[in-house]
Tab-separated table of N, CA and C in Angstrom:
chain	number	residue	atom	x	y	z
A	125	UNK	N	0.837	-1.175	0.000
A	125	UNK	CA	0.000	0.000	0.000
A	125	UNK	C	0.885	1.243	0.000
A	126	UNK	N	0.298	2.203	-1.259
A	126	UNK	CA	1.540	3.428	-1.001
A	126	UNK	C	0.896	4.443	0.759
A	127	UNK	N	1.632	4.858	1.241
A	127	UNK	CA	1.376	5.480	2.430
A	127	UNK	C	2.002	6.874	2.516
A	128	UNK	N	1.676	7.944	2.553
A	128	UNK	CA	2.582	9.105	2.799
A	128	UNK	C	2.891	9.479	4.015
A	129	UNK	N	1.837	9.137	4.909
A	129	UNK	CA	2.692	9.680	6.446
A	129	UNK	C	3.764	8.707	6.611
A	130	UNK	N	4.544	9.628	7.302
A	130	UNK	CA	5.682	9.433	8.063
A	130	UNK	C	5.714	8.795	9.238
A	131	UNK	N	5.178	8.466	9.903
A	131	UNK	CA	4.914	8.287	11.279
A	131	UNK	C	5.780	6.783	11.273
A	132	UNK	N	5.585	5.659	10.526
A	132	UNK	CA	6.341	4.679	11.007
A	132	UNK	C	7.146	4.052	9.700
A	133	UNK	N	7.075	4.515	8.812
A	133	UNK	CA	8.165	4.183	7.577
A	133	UNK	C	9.265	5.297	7.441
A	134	UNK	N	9.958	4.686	6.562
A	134	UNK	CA	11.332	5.649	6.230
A	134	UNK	C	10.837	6.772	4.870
A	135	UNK	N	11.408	7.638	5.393
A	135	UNK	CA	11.011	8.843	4.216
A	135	UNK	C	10.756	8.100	2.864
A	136	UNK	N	9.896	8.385	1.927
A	136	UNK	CA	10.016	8.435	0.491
A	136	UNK	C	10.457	9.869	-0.039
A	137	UNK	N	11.339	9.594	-1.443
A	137	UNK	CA	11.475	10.685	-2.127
A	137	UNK	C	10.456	11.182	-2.997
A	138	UNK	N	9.903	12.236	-3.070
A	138	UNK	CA	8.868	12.145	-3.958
A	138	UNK	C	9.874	12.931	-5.433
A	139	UNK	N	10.941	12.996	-5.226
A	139	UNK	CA	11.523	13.290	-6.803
A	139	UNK	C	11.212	12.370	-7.912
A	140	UNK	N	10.702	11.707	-7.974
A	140	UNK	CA	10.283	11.133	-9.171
A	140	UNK	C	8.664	11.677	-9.782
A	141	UNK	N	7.926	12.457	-9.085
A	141	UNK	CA	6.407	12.435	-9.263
A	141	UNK	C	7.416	14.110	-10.092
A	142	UNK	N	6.644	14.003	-11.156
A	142	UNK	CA	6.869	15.125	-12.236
A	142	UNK	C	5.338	15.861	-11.834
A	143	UNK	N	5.289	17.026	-10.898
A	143	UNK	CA	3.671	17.434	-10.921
A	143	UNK	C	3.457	18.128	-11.869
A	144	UNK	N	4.338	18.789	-13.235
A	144	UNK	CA	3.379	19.361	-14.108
A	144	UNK	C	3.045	18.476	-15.297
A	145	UNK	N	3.197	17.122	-15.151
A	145	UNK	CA	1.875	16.526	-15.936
A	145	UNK	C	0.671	15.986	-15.360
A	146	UNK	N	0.504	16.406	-13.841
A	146	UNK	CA	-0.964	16.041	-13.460
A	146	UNK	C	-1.876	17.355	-13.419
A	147	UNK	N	-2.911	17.189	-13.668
A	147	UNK	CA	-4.091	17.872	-13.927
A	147	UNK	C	-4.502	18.009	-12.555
A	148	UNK	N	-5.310	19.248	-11.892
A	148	UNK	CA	-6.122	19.179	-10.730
A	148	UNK	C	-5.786	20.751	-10.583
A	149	UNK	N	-7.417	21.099	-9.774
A	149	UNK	CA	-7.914	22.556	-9.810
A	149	UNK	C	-6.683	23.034	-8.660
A	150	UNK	N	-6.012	24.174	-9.079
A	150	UNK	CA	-4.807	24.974	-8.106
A	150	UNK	C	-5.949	25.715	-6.892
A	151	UNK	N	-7.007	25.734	-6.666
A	151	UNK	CA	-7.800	26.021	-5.934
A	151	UNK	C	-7.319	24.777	-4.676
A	152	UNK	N	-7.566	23.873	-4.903
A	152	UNK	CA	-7.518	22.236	-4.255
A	152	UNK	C	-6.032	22.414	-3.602
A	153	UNK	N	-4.839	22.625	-4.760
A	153	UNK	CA	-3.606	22.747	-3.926
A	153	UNK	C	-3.203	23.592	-3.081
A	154	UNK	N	-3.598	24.547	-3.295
A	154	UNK	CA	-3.991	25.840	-2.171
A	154	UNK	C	-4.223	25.405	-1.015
A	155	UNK	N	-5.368	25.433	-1.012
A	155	UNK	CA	-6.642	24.804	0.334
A	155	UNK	C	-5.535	23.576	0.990
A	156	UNK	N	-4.631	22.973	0.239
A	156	UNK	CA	-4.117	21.700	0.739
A	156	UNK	C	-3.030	22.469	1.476
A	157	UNK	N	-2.081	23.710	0.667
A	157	UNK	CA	-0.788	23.998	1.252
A	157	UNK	C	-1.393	24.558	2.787
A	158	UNK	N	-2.270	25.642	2.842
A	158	UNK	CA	-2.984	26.110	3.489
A	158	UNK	C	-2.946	25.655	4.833
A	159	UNK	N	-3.570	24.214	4.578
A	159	UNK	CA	-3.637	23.024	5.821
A	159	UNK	C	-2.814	22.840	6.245
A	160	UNK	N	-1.437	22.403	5.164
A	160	UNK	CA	-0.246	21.946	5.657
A	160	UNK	C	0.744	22.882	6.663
A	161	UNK	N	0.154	24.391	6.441
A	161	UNK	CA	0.836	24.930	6.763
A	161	UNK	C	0.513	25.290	8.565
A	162	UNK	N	-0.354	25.210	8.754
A	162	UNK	CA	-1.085	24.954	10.213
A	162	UNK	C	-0.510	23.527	10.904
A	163	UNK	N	0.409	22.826	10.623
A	163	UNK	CA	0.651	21.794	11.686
A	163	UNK	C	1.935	22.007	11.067
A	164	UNK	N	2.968	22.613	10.168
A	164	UNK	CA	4.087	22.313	9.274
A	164	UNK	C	4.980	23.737	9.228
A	165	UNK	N	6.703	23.829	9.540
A	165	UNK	CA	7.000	24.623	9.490
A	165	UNK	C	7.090	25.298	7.741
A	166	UNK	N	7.306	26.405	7.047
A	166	UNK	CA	7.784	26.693	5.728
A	166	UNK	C	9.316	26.348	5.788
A	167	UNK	N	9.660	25.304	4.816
A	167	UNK	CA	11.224	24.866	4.035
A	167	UNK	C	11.512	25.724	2.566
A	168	UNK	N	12.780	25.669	2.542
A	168	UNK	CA	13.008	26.041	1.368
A	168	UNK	C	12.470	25.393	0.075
A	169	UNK	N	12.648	24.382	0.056
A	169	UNK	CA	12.017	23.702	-1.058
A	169	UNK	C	10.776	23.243	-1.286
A	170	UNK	N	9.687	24.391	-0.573
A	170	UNK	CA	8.395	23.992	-0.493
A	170	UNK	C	7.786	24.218	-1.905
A	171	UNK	N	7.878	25.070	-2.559
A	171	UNK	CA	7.617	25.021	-3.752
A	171	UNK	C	7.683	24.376	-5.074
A	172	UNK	N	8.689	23.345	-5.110
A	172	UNK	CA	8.768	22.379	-5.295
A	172	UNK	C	7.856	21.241	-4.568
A	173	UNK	N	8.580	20.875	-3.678
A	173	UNK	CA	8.051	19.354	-2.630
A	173	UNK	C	6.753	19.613	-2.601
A	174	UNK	N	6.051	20.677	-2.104
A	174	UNK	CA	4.445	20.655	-1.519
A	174	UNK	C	3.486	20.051	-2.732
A	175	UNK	N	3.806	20.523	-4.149
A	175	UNK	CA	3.148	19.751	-5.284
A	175	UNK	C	2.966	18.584	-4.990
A	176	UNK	N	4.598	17.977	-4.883
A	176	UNK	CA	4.699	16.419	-5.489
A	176	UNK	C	3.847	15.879	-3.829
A	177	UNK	N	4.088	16.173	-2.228
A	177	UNK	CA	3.534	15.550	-1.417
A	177	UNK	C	2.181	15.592	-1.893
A	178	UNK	N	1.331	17.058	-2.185
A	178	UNK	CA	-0.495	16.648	-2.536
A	178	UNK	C	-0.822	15.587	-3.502
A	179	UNK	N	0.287	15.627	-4.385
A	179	UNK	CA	-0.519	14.467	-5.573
A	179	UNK	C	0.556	13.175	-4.936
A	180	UNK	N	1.333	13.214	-4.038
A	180	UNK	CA	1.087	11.938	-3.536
A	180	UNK	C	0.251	11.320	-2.584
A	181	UNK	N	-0.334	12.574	-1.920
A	181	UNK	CA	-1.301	12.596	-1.029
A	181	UNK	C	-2.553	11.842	-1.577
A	182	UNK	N	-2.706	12.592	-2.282
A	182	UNK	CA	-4.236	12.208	-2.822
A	182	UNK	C	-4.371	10.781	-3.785
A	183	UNK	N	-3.028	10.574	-4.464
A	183	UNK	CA	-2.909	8.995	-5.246
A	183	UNK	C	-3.327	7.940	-3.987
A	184	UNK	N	-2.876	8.078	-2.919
A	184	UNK	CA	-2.706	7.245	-1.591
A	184	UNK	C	-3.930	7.329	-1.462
A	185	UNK	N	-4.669	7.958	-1.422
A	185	UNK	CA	-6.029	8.534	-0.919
A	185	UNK	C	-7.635	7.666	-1.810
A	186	UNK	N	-6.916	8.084	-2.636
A	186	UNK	CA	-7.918	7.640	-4.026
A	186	UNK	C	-7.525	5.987	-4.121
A	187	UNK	N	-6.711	5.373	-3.891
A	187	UNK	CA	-6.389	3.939	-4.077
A	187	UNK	C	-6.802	3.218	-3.083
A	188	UNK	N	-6.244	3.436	-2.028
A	188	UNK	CA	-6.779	3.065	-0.703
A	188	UNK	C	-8.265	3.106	-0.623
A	189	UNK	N	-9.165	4.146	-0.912
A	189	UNK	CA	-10.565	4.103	-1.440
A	189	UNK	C	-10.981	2.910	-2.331
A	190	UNK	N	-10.540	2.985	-3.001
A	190	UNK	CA	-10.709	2.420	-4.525
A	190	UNK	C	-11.495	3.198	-5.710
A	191	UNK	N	-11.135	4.646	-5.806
A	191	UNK	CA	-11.662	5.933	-5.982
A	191	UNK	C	-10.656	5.938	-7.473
A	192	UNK	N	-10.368	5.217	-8.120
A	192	UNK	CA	-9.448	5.725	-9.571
A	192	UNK	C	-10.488	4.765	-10.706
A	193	UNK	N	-10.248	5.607	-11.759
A	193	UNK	CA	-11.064	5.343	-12.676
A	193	UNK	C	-9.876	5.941	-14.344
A	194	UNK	N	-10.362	4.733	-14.702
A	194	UNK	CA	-9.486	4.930	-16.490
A	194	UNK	C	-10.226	5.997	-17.556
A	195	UNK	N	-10.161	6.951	-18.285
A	195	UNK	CA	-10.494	7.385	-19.549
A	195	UNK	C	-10.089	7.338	-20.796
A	196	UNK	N	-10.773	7.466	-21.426
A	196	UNK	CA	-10.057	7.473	-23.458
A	196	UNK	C	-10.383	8.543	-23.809
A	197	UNK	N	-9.633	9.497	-23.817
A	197	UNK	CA	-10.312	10.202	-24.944
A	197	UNK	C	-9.069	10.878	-26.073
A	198	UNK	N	-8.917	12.123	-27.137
A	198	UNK	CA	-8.672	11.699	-28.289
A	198	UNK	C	-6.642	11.854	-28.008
A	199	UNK	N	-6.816	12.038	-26.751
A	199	UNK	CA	-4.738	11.968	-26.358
A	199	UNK	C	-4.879	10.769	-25.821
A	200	UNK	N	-5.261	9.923	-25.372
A	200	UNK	CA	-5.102	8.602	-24.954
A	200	UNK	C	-5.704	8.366	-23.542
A	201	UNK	N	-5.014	7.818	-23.134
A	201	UNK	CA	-5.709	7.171	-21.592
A	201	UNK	C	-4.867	7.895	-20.761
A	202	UNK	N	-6.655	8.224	-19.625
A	202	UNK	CA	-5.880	8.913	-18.750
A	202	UNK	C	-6.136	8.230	-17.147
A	203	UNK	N	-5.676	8.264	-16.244
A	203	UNK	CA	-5.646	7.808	-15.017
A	203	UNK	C	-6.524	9.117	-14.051
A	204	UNK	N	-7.880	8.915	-13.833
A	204	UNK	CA	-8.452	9.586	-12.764
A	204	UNK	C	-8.623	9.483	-11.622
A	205	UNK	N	-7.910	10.037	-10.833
A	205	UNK	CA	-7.897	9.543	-8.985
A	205	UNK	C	-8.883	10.898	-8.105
A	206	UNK	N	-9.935	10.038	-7.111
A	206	UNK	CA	-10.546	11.193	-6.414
A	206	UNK	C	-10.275	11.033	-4.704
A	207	UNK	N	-9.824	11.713	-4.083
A	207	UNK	CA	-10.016	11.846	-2.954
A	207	UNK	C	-11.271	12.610	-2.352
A	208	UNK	N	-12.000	11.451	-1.814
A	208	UNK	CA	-13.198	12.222	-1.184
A	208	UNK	C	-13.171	12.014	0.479
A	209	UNK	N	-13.724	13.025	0.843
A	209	UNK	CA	-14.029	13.240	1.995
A	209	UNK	C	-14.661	13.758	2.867
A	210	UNK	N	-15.105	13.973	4.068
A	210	UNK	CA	-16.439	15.339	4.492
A	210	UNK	C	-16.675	15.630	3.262
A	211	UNK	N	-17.779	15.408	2.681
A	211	UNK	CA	-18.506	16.669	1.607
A	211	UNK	C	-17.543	16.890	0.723
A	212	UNK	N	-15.841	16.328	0.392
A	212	UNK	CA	-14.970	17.269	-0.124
A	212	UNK	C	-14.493	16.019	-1.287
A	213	UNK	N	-14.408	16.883	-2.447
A	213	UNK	CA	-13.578	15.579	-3.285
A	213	UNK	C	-12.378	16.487	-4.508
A	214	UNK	N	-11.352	16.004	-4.388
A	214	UNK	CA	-10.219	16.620	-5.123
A	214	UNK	C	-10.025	15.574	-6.160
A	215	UNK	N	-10.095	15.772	-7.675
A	215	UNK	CA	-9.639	15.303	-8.540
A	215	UNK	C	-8.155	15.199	-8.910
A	216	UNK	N	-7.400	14.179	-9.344
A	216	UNK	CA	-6.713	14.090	-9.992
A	216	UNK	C	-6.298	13.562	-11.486
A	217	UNK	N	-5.598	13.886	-11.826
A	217	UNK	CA	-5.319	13.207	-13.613
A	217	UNK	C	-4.011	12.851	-14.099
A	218	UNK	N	-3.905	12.203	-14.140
A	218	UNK	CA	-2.561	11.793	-15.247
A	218	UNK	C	-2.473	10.594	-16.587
A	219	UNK	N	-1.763	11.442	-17.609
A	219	UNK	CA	-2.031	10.137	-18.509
A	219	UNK	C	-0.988	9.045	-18.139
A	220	UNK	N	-1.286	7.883	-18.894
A	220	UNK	CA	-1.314	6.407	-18.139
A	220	UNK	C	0.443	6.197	-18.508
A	221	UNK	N	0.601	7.044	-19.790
A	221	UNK	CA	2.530	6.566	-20.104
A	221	UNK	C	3.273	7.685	-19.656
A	222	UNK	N	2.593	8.791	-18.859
A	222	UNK	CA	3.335	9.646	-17.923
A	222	UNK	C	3.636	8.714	-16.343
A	223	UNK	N	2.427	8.440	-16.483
A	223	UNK	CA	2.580	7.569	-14.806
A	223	UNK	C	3.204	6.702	-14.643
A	224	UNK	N	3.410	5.751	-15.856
A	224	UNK	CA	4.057	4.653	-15.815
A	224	UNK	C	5.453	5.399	-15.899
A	225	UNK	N	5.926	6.596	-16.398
A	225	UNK	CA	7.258	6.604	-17.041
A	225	UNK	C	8.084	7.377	-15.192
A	226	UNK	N	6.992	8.332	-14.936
A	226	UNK	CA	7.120	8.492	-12.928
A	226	UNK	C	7.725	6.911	-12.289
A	227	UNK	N	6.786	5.967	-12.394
A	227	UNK	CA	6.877	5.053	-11.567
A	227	UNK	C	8.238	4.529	-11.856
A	228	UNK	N	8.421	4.316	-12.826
A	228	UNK	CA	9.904	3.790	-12.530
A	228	UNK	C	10.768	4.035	-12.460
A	229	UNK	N	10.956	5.407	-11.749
A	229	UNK	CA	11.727	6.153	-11.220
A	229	UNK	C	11.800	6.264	-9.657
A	230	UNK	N	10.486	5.673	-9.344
A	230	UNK	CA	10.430	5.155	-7.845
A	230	UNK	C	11.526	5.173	-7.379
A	231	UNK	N	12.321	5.820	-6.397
A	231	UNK	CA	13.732	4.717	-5.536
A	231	UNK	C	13.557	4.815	-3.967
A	232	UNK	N	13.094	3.118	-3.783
A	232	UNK	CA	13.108	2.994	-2.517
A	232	UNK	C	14.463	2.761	-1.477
């Protein structure tokens, strides 16, 4: 299971998640930094990192659900992940040979 808290595993890098090929309203990442920033000090490299943690946030989120769903349309297949919650649901998107080409860049 992918997991993003920290609490009892060893850091992941999220340098492999490329966030400007996922799709999702900058309203959503906002509202997310927002949050983060109420329990979280500001780092230098938040502008960077804070992307790649929400859309790893929410992949974790949406899977663990079982909240992802496939599309076709005329660029190819795309990978739709939703995190829902209270009343709240954040979309995500990525096409399927971006994600695959992320993933194996994984390094655990």
């Amino acid at each position: 299971m992918i997991r993003a808290e920290d609490d009892d595993l060893e850091p992941l890098s999220t340098k492999f998640i490329d966030s400007s090929k996922f799709q999702y309203k900058p309203k959503d990442l906002v509202d997310w930094i927002n949050e983060y920033y109420q329990s979280n000090n500001i780092k230098d490299d938040d502008k960077v990192e804070l992307p790649r943690k929400f859309i790893l946030t929410k992949i974790r989120n949406a899977v663990a659900h079982g909240n992802i769903k496939l599309a076709l349309d005329n660029i190819g297949i795309s990978i739709n992940l939703s995190d829902k919650f209270n009343n709240r649901c954040v979309d995500i998107s990525v096409n399927i040979n971006d994600f695959e080409d992320m993933c194996k860049k994984i390094q655990l």
